[in-house]
Amino acid sequence: MSPFQALNLPNGQTIGNRIAKAAMEENLADTGQAPSDALFRLYQAWAGGEAGLLLTGNVMIDRRAMTGPGGVVLEDGRDMERFRQWATIGRFGGAHFWMQLNHPGRQTMANLGQQAWAPSAVALDLGSFSRMFAEPKPMSEDDIAEVITRFATSAALAEKAGFTGVQIHAAHGYLLSQFLSPLTNRRTDCWGGALKNRARLLLDVVRAVRQSVSPQFCVAVKLNSADFQRGGFDAEDARQVIQWLNDLQIDLLELSGGSYEAPAMQGEARDGRTLAREAYFLEMAGELASVARMPVMVTGGIRRLAIVEQVLDSGIAMAGIGTALALEPQLVKHWREGQDSHPQLPPIRWKRKPLAALASMAVVKFQLHRLSRGRTPRPAVSAVWALILDRLYISRRTRQYRQAMGK
């Protein structure tokens, strides 16, 4: 199938081609957690790149619950004009522009000074890096109800601002993913135990979001194909959750994998040279797509047009690209023009895996921040230097966040 063939969604909307700019965490909000001018410049770089769909980096539904201090928050009507500007920029080239909505749960940095919520009091296990994250507090029934309402409120506000859809983030070890996993969800009430109970929060969030927006507004879900942790959420669990999602009004299902503890989404198994390993969730996603009644998208390491074609030929409806578009924002346009481009970052093979994961994210954010300043990416940047710059930036933004929150 041609990557440049249109995709018709269940709600009647059409995406112009089968390539999406996947979500990447930008940490480029202004000091009030609203979209900044830097974020606008970043999306201007992508808007003319001819991807059919642009997904934002995660937008938080609660400013007290952040994945990072520079994150954008949409929880009420403040700063709506800034969100309208962002939506206009993202849609400029004719692409669909969807906002990814998220709650970090226990994946909340301790130095932000906020209480981390989670299904159970199970802290992150990252060895000596564990202390970087806040101790999680088990959520009450009222806390759970508030989260459901917040997802719905943020979705309605995104539609009001001019976005064409939202994606509910239920992967990568964030809150909804934590409820799905038996490793992090040890509850004995109706929100824990059997998979049906562990999936209840995700399904309730989807229903609430769908009811809060118009029928033509797109609602997507990002789900782990597996957590890649022994005893965690696995492919059979994902298969069952997809079957439950089939009964809801989902327009696109993105399959990924991993968490902070097992960062499979960064492709740790990939050697950078083997074609079969480039789309590292493809085999598992292909099996899961067979039970999905909504279009399925796969994200993870894709950087070549031949791999996009392989993904689509396997029965997957859409290919999501992240890092490659941080390196070459016009990549899809270049492919359409016949260029054989395949941008790639040098692999980071440090022995301390958590530190290597932080460095990998820092190198990608280094490229995003260059684009946000109107500069060209620099793939050959030193991972050590990128990590130092990122830690300094996060430290400064953390101080700003704590001051704004009165901490």
mmCIF file of C-alpha atoms in Angstrom:
data_model
loop_
_atom_site.group_PDB
_atom_site.id
_atom_site.type_symbol
_atom_site.label_atom_id
_atom_site.label_comp_id
_atom_site.label_asym_id
_atom_site.label_seq_id
_atom_site.Cartn_x
_atom_site.Cartn_y
_atom_site.Cartn_z
ATOM 1 C CA MET A 1 0.000 0.000 0.000
ATOM 2 C CA SER A 2 1.233 3.498 -0.806
ATOM 3 C CA PRO A 3 2.137 5.577 2.265
ATOM 4 C CA PHE A 4 0.531 8.519 0.473
ATOM 5 C CA GLN A 5 -2.915 6.957 0.249
ATOM 6 C CA ALA A 6 -5.626 8.612 2.354
ATOM 7 C CA LEU A 7 -6.970 6.936 5.494
ATOM 8 C CA ASN A 8 -10.694 7.052 6.241
ATOM 9 C CA LEU A 9 -11.478 6.996 9.967
ATOM 10 C CA PRO A 10 -14.540 5.435 11.637
ATOM 11 C CA ASN A 11 -16.079 8.844 12.444
ATOM 12 C CA GLY A 12 -16.007 9.888 8.760
ATOM 13 C CA GLN A 13 -12.873 12.050 8.926
ATOM 14 C CA THR A 14 -10.049 11.507 6.425
ATOM 15 C CA ILE A 15 -6.295 11.725 7.030
ATOM 16 C CA GLY A 16 -4.425 12.719 3.876
ATOM 17 C CA ASN A 17 -1.739 10.011 4.066
ATOM 18 C CA ARG A 18 -0.585 7.083 6.229
ATOM 19 C CA ILE A 19 2.337 8.794 8.021
ATOM 20 C CA ALA A 20 2.023 10.500 11.413
ATOM 21 C CA LYS A 21 4.387 12.635 13.432
ATOM 22 C CA ALA A 22 4.284 10.681 16.679
ATOM 23 C CA ALA A 23 4.258 12.352 20.085
ATOM 24 C CA MET A 24 7.586 13.423 21.579
ATOM 25 C CA GLU A 25 7.957 15.219 24.889
ATOM 26 C CA GLU A 26 9.030 18.761 24.086
ATOM 27 C CA ASN A 27 9.136 20.469 27.530
ATOM 28 C CA LEU A 28 8.600 23.826 25.800
ATOM 29 C CA ALA A 29 5.695 25.365 27.688
ATOM 30 C CA ASP A 30 5.978 28.937 28.895
ATOM 31 C CA THR A 31 6.292 29.623 32.629
ATOM 32 C CA GLY A 32 2.496 29.458 32.965
ATOM 33 C CA GLN A 33 2.442 25.955 31.365
ATOM 34 C CA ALA A 34 0.815 27.325 28.199
ATOM 35 C CA PRO A 35 2.090 26.808 24.618
ATOM 36 C CA SER A 36 5.117 29.047 24.079
ATOM 37 C CA ASP A 37 6.471 30.843 21.030
ATOM 38 C CA ALA A 38 9.236 28.228 20.929
ATOM 39 C CA LEU A 39 6.602 25.495 20.704
ATOM 40 C CA PHE A 40 4.900 27.411 17.897
ATOM 41 C CA ARG A 41 8.179 27.537 15.923
ATOM 42 C CA LEU A 42 8.705 23.813 16.447
ATOM 43 C CA TYR A 43 5.298 22.966 15.004
ATOM 44 C CA GLN A 44 5.788 25.403 12.150
ATOM 45 C CA ALA A 45 8.761 23.224 11.161
ATOM 46 C CA TRP A 46 6.531 20.138 11.106
ATOM 47 C CA ALA A 47 3.365 21.712 9.678
ATOM 48 C CA GLY A 48 4.838 22.029 6.189
ATOM 49 C CA GLY A 49 6.419 18.588 6.248
ATOM 50 C CA GLU A 50 3.384 16.822 4.742
ATOM 51 C CA ALA A 51 2.742 14.209 7.425
ATOM 52 C CA GLY A 52 -0.968 13.340 7.395
ATOM 53 C CA LEU A 53 -1.285 13.569 11.169
ATOM 54 C CA LEU A 54 0.589 15.581 13.793
ATOM 55 C CA LEU A 55 0.375 14.449 17.418
ATOM 56 C CA THR A 56 1.452 16.841 20.159
ATOM 57 C CA GLY A 57 3.793 15.859 22.919
ATOM 58 C CA ASN A 58 1.852 14.930 26.034
ATOM 59 C CA VAL A 59 -0.390 17.697 27.332
ATOM 60 C CA MET A 60 -1.164 17.328 31.008
ATOM 61 C CA ILE A 61 -4.709 17.308 32.358
ATOM 62 C CA ASP A 62 -3.609 18.552 35.812
ATOM 63 C CA ARG A 63 -0.851 21.082 36.515
ATOM 64 C CA ARG A 64 -0.227 19.316 39.837
ATOM 65 C CA ALA A 65 0.709 16.134 37.950
ATOM 66 C CA MET A 66 3.517 16.689 35.462
ATOM 67 C CA THR A 67 5.878 14.414 33.543
ATOM 68 C CA GLY A 68 8.286 17.347 33.491
ATOM 69 C CA PRO A 69 8.372 20.994 34.566
ATOM 70 C CA GLY A 70 8.190 22.376 31.021
ATOM 71 C CA GLY A 71 5.034 20.516 30.061
ATOM 72 C CA VAL A 72 1.930 22.115 28.581
ATOM 73 C CA VAL A 73 -1.245 21.940 30.706
ATOM 74 C CA LEU A 74 -4.840 22.215 29.494
ATOM 75 C CA GLU A 75 -7.182 21.921 32.463
ATOM 76 C CA ASP A 76 -9.434 24.975 32.157
ATOM 77 C CA GLY A 77 -10.206 27.960 29.961
ATOM 78 C CA ARG A 78 -7.084 29.993 30.735
ATOM 79 C CA ASP A 79 -4.670 30.594 27.838
ATOM 80 C CA MET A 80 -7.226 29.461 25.249
ATOM 81 C CA GLU A 81 -5.941 31.979 22.735
ATOM 82 C CA ARG A 82 -2.478 30.385 22.929
ATOM 83 C CA PHE A 83 -4.003 26.957 22.304
ATOM 84 C CA ARG A 84 -5.951 28.360 19.333
ATOM 85 C CA GLN A 85 -2.705 29.700 17.886
ATOM 86 C CA TRP A 86 -1.049 26.314 18.350
ATOM 87 C CA ALA A 87 -3.953 24.531 16.655
ATOM 88 C CA THR A 88 -3.859 26.953 13.718
ATOM 89 C CA ILE A 89 -0.129 26.428 13.237
ATOM 90 C CA GLY A 90 -0.392 22.634 13.381
ATOM 91 C CA ARG A 91 -3.207 22.540 10.830
ATOM 92 C CA PHE A 92 -1.577 25.024 8.460
ATOM 93 C CA GLY A 93 -0.323 22.382 6.021
ATOM 94 C CA GLY A 94 -3.622 20.513 5.941
ATOM 95 C CA ALA A 95 -2.731 17.798 8.418
ATOM 96 C CA HIS A 96 -4.947 16.568 11.210
ATOM 97 C CA PHE A 97 -3.631 17.922 14.505
ATOM 98 C CA TRP A 98 -4.418 15.883 17.621
ATOM 99 C CA MET A 99 -3.558 16.670 21.227
ATOM 100 C CA GLN A 100 -2.126 13.854 23.322
ATOM 101 C CA LEU A 101 -3.645 13.928 26.828
ATOM 102 C CA ASN A 102 -1.806 12.397 29.742
ATOM 103 C CA HIS A 103 -1.477 11.973 33.501
ATOM 104 C CA PRO A 104 1.903 10.706 34.782
ATOM 105 C CA GLY A 105 0.722 8.823 37.850
ATOM 106 C CA ARG A 106 3.805 7.612 39.719
ATOM 107 C CA GLN A 107 6.148 8.788 36.933
ATOM 108 C CA THR A 108 6.314 12.216 38.597
ATOM 109 C CA MET A 109 9.663 13.796 39.408
ATOM 110 C CA ALA A 110 10.204 14.179 43.155
ATOM 111 C CA ASN A 111 11.815 17.619 42.864
ATOM 112 C CA LEU A 112 8.570 19.101 41.480
ATOM 113 C CA GLY A 113 7.226 18.954 45.024
ATOM 114 C CA GLN A 114 3.907 17.339 44.087
ATOM 115 C CA GLN A 115 2.150 14.268 45.443
ATOM 116 C CA ALA A 116 2.296 11.427 42.915
ATOM 117 C CA TRP A 117 -0.918 9.473 42.393
ATOM 118 C CA ALA A 118 -0.982 5.816 41.394
ATOM 119 C CA PRO A 119 -3.300 2.821 41.589
ATOM 120 C CA SER A 120 -1.144 1.392 44.397
ATOM 121 C CA ALA A 121 1.848 2.434 46.496
ATOM 122 C CA VAL A 122 4.393 0.810 44.175
ATOM 123 C CA ALA A 123 7.412 3.040 43.580
ATOM 124 C CA LEU A 124 9.500 3.034 40.413
ATOM 125 C CA ASP A 125 12.397 0.587 40.463
ATOM 126 C CA LEU A 126 15.281 2.294 38.662
ATOM 127 C CA GLY A 127 18.076 1.403 41.039
ATOM 128 C CA SER A 128 19.914 4.501 42.223
ATOM 129 C CA PHE A 129 17.703 6.638 39.975
ATOM 130 C CA SER A 130 14.533 5.629 41.830
ATOM 131 C CA ARG A 131 14.896 8.530 44.252
ATOM 132 C CA MET A 132 14.327 10.939 41.358
ATOM 133 C CA PHE A 133 10.613 10.049 41.472
ATOM 134 C CA ALA A 134 8.002 10.890 44.095
ATOM 135 C CA GLU A 135 6.613 8.179 46.355
ATOM 136 C CA PRO A 136 3.162 7.316 44.947
ATOM 137 C CA LYS A 137 -0.055 7.529 46.925
ATOM 138 C CA PRO A 138 -2.888 5.068 46.161
ATOM 139 C CA MET A 139 -5.816 6.867 44.562
ATOM 140 C CA SER A 140 -9.192 7.114 46.271
ATOM 141 C CA GLU A 141 -12.519 6.743 44.475
ATOM 142 C CA ASP A 142 -12.768 10.544 44.390
ATOM 143 C CA ASP A 143 -9.275 10.821 42.895
ATOM 144 C CA ILE A 144 -10.208 8.364 40.147
ATOM 145 C CA ALA A 145 -13.445 10.196 39.398
ATOM 146 C CA GLU A 146 -11.523 13.474 39.175
ATOM 147 C CA VAL A 147 -9.047 12.034 36.668
ATOM 148 C CA ILE A 148 -11.877 10.788 34.449
ATOM 149 C CA THR A 149 -13.510 14.235 34.536
ATOM 150 C CA ARG A 150 -10.202 15.960 33.801
ATOM 151 C CA PHE A 151 -9.547 13.867 30.671
ATOM 152 C CA ALA A 152 -13.036 14.723 29.398
ATOM 153 C CA THR A 153 -12.659 18.427 30.214
ATOM 154 C CA SER A 154 -9.285 18.677 28.486
ATOM 155 C CA ALA A 155 -10.646 16.924 25.381
ATOM 156 C CA ALA A 156 -13.579 19.336 25.150
ATOM 157 C CA LEU A 157 -11.205 22.287 25.515
ATOM 158 C CA ALA A 158 -8.923 20.876 22.798
ATOM 159 C CA GLU A 159 -11.870 20.735 20.405
ATOM 160 C CA LYS A 160 -12.861 24.279 21.348
ATOM 161 C CA ALA A 161 -9.306 25.436 20.603
ATOM 162 C CA GLY A 162 -9.415 24.012 17.078
ATOM 163 C CA PHE A 163 -7.585 20.698 17.353
ATOM 164 C CA THR A 164 -9.140 17.946 15.233
ATOM 165 C CA GLY A 165 -8.720 15.160 17.785
ATOM 166 C CA VAL A 166 -7.169 13.899 20.997
ATOM 167 C CA GLN A 167 -5.112 10.863 21.859
ATOM 168 C CA ILE A 168 -5.548 9.310 25.303
ATOM 169 C CA HIS A 169 -2.128 8.144 26.527
ATOM 170 C CA ALA A 170 -2.455 4.688 28.098
ATOM 171 C CA ALA A 171 1.095 3.487 27.386
ATOM 172 C CA HIS A 172 4.710 3.909 28.538
ATOM 173 C CA GLY A 173 3.990 3.413 32.220
ATOM 174 C CA TYR A 174 1.896 6.549 32.771
ATOM 175 C CA LEU A 175 -1.222 6.517 34.962
ATOM 176 C CA LEU A 176 -3.663 4.646 32.706
ATOM 177 C CA SER A 177 -0.928 2.161 31.861
ATOM 178 C CA GLN A 178 -0.200 1.738 35.584
ATOM 179 C CA PHE A 179 -3.805 0.720 36.170
ATOM 180 C CA LEU A 180 -3.537 -1.856 33.371
ATOM 181 C CA SER A 181 -0.419 -3.563 34.758
ATOM 182 C CA PRO A 182 -0.650 -6.119 37.601
ATOM 183 C CA LEU A 183 2.847 -5.041 38.658
ATOM 184 C CA THR A 184 1.708 -1.517 39.514
ATOM 185 C CA ASN A 185 -1.995 -2.140 40.181
ATOM 186 C CA ARG A 186 -2.330 -4.248 43.332
ATOM 187 C CA ARG A 187 -5.763 -2.995 44.283
ATOM 188 C CA THR A 188 -8.401 -5.366 45.614
ATOM 189 C CA ASP A 189 -11.412 -3.184 44.770
ATOM 190 C CA CYS A 190 -13.273 -2.815 41.455
ATOM 191 C CA TRP A 191 -10.277 -1.018 39.902
ATOM 192 C CA GLY A 192 -7.811 -3.889 40.419
ATOM 193 C CA GLY A 193 -7.366 -7.634 40.235
ATOM 194 C CA ALA A 194 -8.839 -9.095 37.052
ATOM 195 C CA LEU A 195 -7.927 -7.412 33.756
ATOM 196 C CA LYS A 196 -11.516 -6.195 33.335
ATOM 197 C CA ASN A 197 -11.121 -4.186 36.543
ATOM 198 C CA ARG A 198 -7.624 -2.963 35.670
ATOM 199 C CA ALA A 199 -8.890 -1.765 32.265
ATOM 200 C CA ARG A 200 -11.913 -0.040 33.758
ATOM 201 C CA LEU A 201 -10.245 3.363 34.170
ATOM 202 C CA LEU A 202 -9.089 3.463 30.541
ATOM 203 C CA LEU A 203 -12.516 2.420 29.259
ATOM 204 C CA ASP A 204 -14.297 4.943 31.501
ATOM 205 C CA VAL A 205 -11.949 7.694 30.344
ATOM 206 C CA VAL A 206 -12.616 6.855 26.692
ATOM 207 C CA ARG A 207 -16.381 6.927 27.262
ATOM 208 C CA ALA A 208 -16.200 10.238 29.115
ATOM 209 C CA VAL A 209 -14.023 11.826 26.434
ATOM 210 C CA ARG A 210 -16.255 10.608 23.643
ATOM 211 C CA GLN A 211 -19.316 12.062 25.378
ATOM 212 C CA SER A 212 -17.612 15.433 25.880
ATOM 213 C CA VAL A 213 -16.787 16.081 22.207
ATOM 214 C CA SER A 214 -18.662 16.150 18.925
ATOM 215 C CA PRO A 215 -19.014 13.028 16.711
ATOM 216 C CA GLN A 216 -16.667 14.426 14.043
ATOM 217 C CA PHE A 217 -13.918 15.058 16.598
ATOM 218 C CA CYS A 218 -11.359 12.229 16.555
ATOM 219 C CA VAL A 219 -10.637 10.169 19.675
ATOM 220 C CA ALA A 220 -7.570 7.914 19.685
ATOM 221 C CA VAL A 221 -5.846 5.721 22.257
ATOM 222 C CA LYS A 222 -2.148 4.942 22.703
ATOM 223 C CA LEU A 223 -1.730 1.480 24.220
ATOM 224 C CA ASN A 224 1.247 -0.691 25.049
ATOM 225 C CA SER A 225 1.435 -3.865 23.004
ATOM 226 C CA ALA A 226 3.332 -5.048 26.092
ATOM 227 C CA ASP A 227 5.220 -3.544 29.030
ATOM 228 C CA PHE A 228 8.235 -5.823 28.426
ATOM 229 C CA GLN A 229 8.437 -6.641 32.132
ATOM 230 C CA ARG A 230 8.012 -10.130 33.527
ATOM 231 C CA GLY A 231 4.561 -10.452 35.058
ATOM 232 C CA GLY A 232 3.363 -7.141 33.610
ATOM 233 C CA PHE A 233 0.812 -6.142 30.968
ATOM 234 C CA ASP A 234 1.461 -8.466 28.039
ATOM 235 C CA ALA A 235 0.296 -9.063 24.465
ATOM 236 C CA GLU A 236 -2.630 -11.239 25.536
ATOM 237 C CA ASP A 237 -3.798 -8.496 27.877
ATOM 238 C CA ALA A 238 -3.470 -5.991 25.055
ATOM 239 C CA ARG A 239 -5.523 -8.232 22.768
ATOM 240 C CA GLN A 240 -8.381 -8.326 25.269
ATOM 241 C CA VAL A 241 -8.262 -4.566 25.921
ATOM 242 C CA ILE A 242 -8.421 -3.935 22.172
ATOM 243 C CA GLN A 243 -11.527 -6.111 21.954
ATOM 244 C CA TRP A 244 -13.160 -3.990 24.661
ATOM 245 C CA LEU A 245 -12.084 -0.798 22.864
ATOM 246 C CA ASN A 246 -13.751 -2.155 19.711
ATOM 247 C CA ASP A 247 -17.108 -1.517 21.374
ATOM 248 C CA LEU A 248 -16.273 2.156 21.930
ATOM 249 C CA GLN A 249 -15.989 4.934 19.350
ATOM 250 C CA ILE A 250 -12.224 4.889 18.771
ATOM 251 C CA ASP A 251 -10.891 6.371 15.545
ATOM 252 C CA LEU A 252 -7.259 5.232 15.776
ATOM 253 C CA LEU A 253 -5.303 2.902 18.063
ATOM 254 C CA GLU A 254 -1.571 3.490 18.377
ATOM 255 C CA LEU A 255 0.484 0.535 19.613
ATOM 256 C CA SER A 256 3.818 1.077 21.313
ATOM 257 C CA GLY A 257 5.514 -0.532 24.317
ATOM 258 C CA GLY A 258 7.642 -0.139 27.401
ATOM 259 C CA SER A 259 7.871 2.243 30.361
ATOM 260 C CA TYR A 260 10.500 4.178 32.298
ATOM 261 C CA GLU A 261 11.577 0.893 33.882
ATOM 262 C CA ALA A 262 11.767 -0.964 30.558
ATOM 263 C CA PRO A 263 12.193 1.671 27.809
ATOM 264 C CA ALA A 264 11.387 -0.557 24.850
ATOM 265 C CA MET A 265 9.973 2.507 23.056
ATOM 266 C CA GLN A 266 13.588 3.627 22.640
ATOM 267 C CA GLY A 267 14.448 0.377 20.870
ATOM 268 C CA GLU A 268 17.043 -1.012 23.214
ATOM 269 C CA ALA A 269 17.070 -4.275 21.249
ATOM 270 C CA ARG A 270 17.806 -2.481 17.982
ATOM 271 C CA ASP A 271 21.351 -2.556 16.625
ATOM 272 C CA GLY A 272 20.812 0.314 14.202
ATOM 273 C CA ARG A 273 21.603 -1.773 11.136
ATOM 274 C CA THR A 274 19.124 -4.633 10.934
ATOM 275 C CA LEU A 275 16.125 -3.762 8.765
ATOM 276 C CA ALA A 276 13.796 -6.179 10.576
ATOM 277 C CA ARG A 277 14.443 -4.466 13.889
ATOM 278 C CA GLU A 278 13.766 -0.922 12.754
ATOM 279 C CA ALA A 279 10.022 -1.031 13.426
ATOM 280 C CA TYR A 280 10.485 -2.839 16.697
ATOM 281 C CA PHE A 281 6.839 -3.360 17.633
ATOM 282 C CA LEU A 282 5.702 -4.425 14.159
ATOM 283 C CA GLU A 283 5.413 -8.201 14.614
ATOM 284 C CA MET A 284 3.461 -7.959 17.842
ATOM 285 C CA ALA A 285 1.325 -5.090 16.513
ATOM 286 C CA GLY A 286 0.452 -7.050 13.396
ATOM 287 C CA GLU A 287 -0.956 -9.855 15.522
ATOM 288 C CA LEU A 288 -2.926 -7.429 17.687
ATOM 289 C CA ALA A 289 -4.254 -5.487 14.688
ATOM 290 C CA SER A 290 -6.037 -8.627 13.548
ATOM 291 C CA VAL A 291 -8.553 -8.211 16.387
ATOM 292 C CA ALA A 292 -8.923 -4.429 16.096
ATOM 293 C CA ARG A 293 -11.918 -2.978 14.302
ATOM 294 C CA MET A 294 -10.424 0.521 14.302
ATOM 295 C CA PRO A 295 -7.342 1.550 12.254
ATOM 296 C CA VAL A 296 -4.056 0.705 13.986
ATOM 297 C CA MET A 297 -0.878 2.771 14.002
ATOM 298 C CA VAL A 298 2.586 1.527 14.957
ATOM 299 C CA THR A 299 5.328 3.762 16.329
ATOM 300 C CA GLY A 300 8.883 2.870 17.282
ATOM 301 C CA GLY A 301 12.146 3.434 15.423
ATOM 302 C CA ILE A 302 10.779 3.938 11.899
ATOM 303 C CA ARG A 303 13.053 6.116 9.771
ATOM 304 C CA ARG A 304 12.944 4.696 6.226
ATOM 305 C CA LEU A 305 10.253 4.771 3.575
ATOM 306 C CA ALA A 306 10.812 1.054 2.911
ATOM 307 C CA ILE A 307 9.919 0.317 6.532
ATOM 308 C CA VAL A 308 6.795 2.475 6.321
ATOM 309 C CA GLU A 309 5.754 0.401 3.291
ATOM 310 C CA GLN A 310 6.536 -2.812 5.185
ATOM 311 C CA VAL A 311 4.375 -1.635 8.094
ATOM 312 C CA LEU A 312 1.443 -0.824 5.820
ATOM 313 C CA ASP A 313 1.782 -4.057 3.831
ATOM 314 C CA SER A 314 1.524 -5.994 7.116
ATOM 315 C CA GLY A 315 -2.032 -4.726 7.609
ATOM 316 C CA ILE A 316 -1.232 -1.758 9.848
ATOM 317 C CA ALA A 317 -3.116 1.363 8.751
ATOM 318 C CA MET A 318 -0.607 4.035 9.752
ATOM 319 C CA ALA A 319 3.081 4.476 10.605
ATOM 320 C CA GLY A 320 4.120 6.852 13.382
ATOM 321 C CA ILE A 321 7.534 8.517 13.204
ATOM 322 C CA GLY A 322 9.188 10.347 16.063
ATOM 323 C CA THR A 323 12.959 10.749 16.249
ATOM 324 C CA ALA A 324 13.466 10.794 12.476
ATOM 325 C CA LEU A 325 11.166 13.817 12.236
ATOM 326 C CA ALA A 326 13.098 15.531 15.012
ATOM 327 C CA LEU A 327 16.157 15.202 12.782
ATOM 328 C CA GLU A 328 14.457 15.977 9.470
ATOM 329 C CA PRO A 329 11.077 17.707 9.930
ATOM 330 C CA GLN A 330 10.454 17.716 6.164
ATOM 331 C CA LEU A 331 11.115 13.968 5.876
ATOM 332 C CA VAL A 332 7.699 12.963 4.522
ATOM 333 C CA LYS A 333 7.832 15.716 1.912
ATOM 334 C CA HIS A 334 11.307 14.586 0.892
ATOM 335 C CA TRP A 335 10.087 11.018 0.517
ATOM 336 C CA ARG A 336 7.191 12.180 -1.635
ATOM 337 C CA GLU A 337 9.700 14.038 -3.814
ATOM 338 C CA GLY A 338 11.670 10.827 -4.303
ATOM 339 C CA GLN A 339 14.543 11.408 -1.908
ATOM 340 C CA ASP A 340 15.901 8.303 -0.154
ATOM 341 C CA SER A 341 16.429 9.923 3.234
ATOM 342 C CA HIS A 342 16.738 7.940 6.494
ATOM 343 C CA PRO A 343 17.882 10.155 9.404
ATOM 344 C CA GLN A 344 19.282 8.356 12.431
ATOM 345 C CA LEU A 345 20.916 9.153 15.749
ATOM 346 C CA PRO A 346 24.056 7.279 16.830
ATOM 347 C CA PRO A 347 23.138 4.515 19.303
ATOM 348 C CA ILE A 348 23.924 5.027 22.989
ATOM 349 C CA ARG A 349 25.336 1.816 24.467
ATOM 350 C CA TRP A 350 26.120 2.844 28.011
ATOM 351 C CA LYS A 351 26.169 0.065 30.598
ATOM 352 C CA ARG A 352 23.847 1.913 32.998
ATOM 353 C CA LYS A 353 20.565 1.481 31.163
ATOM 354 C CA PRO A 354 18.530 4.130 33.056
ATOM 355 C CA LEU A 355 21.254 6.697 32.371
ATOM 356 C CA ALA A 356 21.383 5.677 28.709
ATOM 357 C CA ALA A 357 17.607 6.080 28.493
ATOM 358 C CA LEU A 358 17.851 9.594 29.955
ATOM 359 C CA ALA A 359 20.616 10.420 27.493
ATOM 360 C CA SER A 360 18.577 9.117 24.557
ATOM 361 C CA MET A 361 15.660 11.370 25.505
ATOM 362 C CA ALA A 362 18.049 14.294 26.024
ATOM 363 C CA VAL A 363 19.550 13.900 22.550
ATOM 364 C CA VAL A 364 16.095 13.957 20.967
ATOM 365 C CA LYS A 365 15.046 16.982 23.032
ATOM 366 C CA PHE A 366 18.269 18.712 21.965
ATOM 367 C CA GLN A 367 17.073 18.451 18.352
ATOM 368 C CA LEU A 368 13.566 19.672 19.250
ATOM 369 C CA HIS A 369 14.948 22.680 21.084
ATOM 370 C CA ARG A 370 17.138 23.588 18.104
ATOM 371 C CA LEU A 371 14.116 23.445 15.813
ATOM 372 C CA SER A 372 12.177 25.584 18.288
ATOM 373 C CA ARG A 373 14.846 28.291 17.902
ATOM 374 C CA GLY A 374 14.725 28.168 14.103
ATOM 375 C CA ARG A 375 17.973 26.211 13.845
ATOM 376 C CA THR A 376 18.783 22.965 12.062
ATOM 377 C CA PRO A 377 19.111 19.701 14.029
ATOM 378 C CA ARG A 378 22.553 18.398 15.008
ATOM 379 C CA PRO A 379 22.398 14.580 15.097
ATOM 380 C CA ALA A 380 26.077 14.183 16.012
ATOM 381 C CA VAL A 381 25.741 16.039 19.317
ATOM 382 C CA SER A 382 27.552 14.369 22.199
ATOM 383 C CA ALA A 383 25.122 12.374 24.329
ATOM 384 C CA VAL A 384 26.979 13.530 27.447
ATOM 385 C CA TRP A 385 26.683 17.184 26.428
ATOM 386 C CA ALA A 386 23.000 16.805 25.519
ATOM 387 C CA LEU A 387 22.327 15.187 28.892
ATOM 388 C CA ILE A 388 24.142 17.968 30.770
ATOM 389 C CA LEU A 389 22.210 20.651 28.885
ATOM 390 C CA ASP A 390 18.937 18.815 29.510
ATOM 391 C CA ARG A 391 19.597 18.482 33.250
ATOM 392 C CA LEU A 392 20.434 22.199 33.470
ATOM 393 C CA TYR A 393 17.301 23.104 31.532
ATOM 394 C CA ILE A 394 15.112 20.831 33.659
ATOM 395 C CA SER A 395 16.643 22.272 36.833
ATOM 396 C CA ARG A 396 15.821 25.826 35.744
ATOM 397 C CA ARG A 397 12.295 24.882 34.665
ATOM 398 C CA THR A 398 11.782 23.012 37.940
ATOM 399 C CA ARG A 399 12.605 26.129 39.943
ATOM 400 C CA GLN A 400 10.165 28.133 37.798
ATOM 401 C CA TYR A 401 7.452 25.508 38.230
ATOM 402 C CA ARG A 402 7.872 25.274 42.001
ATOM 403 C CA GLN A 403 7.778 29.069 42.295
ATOM 404 C CA ALA A 404 4.604 29.260 40.190
ATOM 405 C CA MET A 405 2.986 26.520 42.290
ATOM 406 C CA GLY A 406 4.043 28.146 45.572
ATOM 407 C CA LYS A 407 6.328 25.249 46.519
#
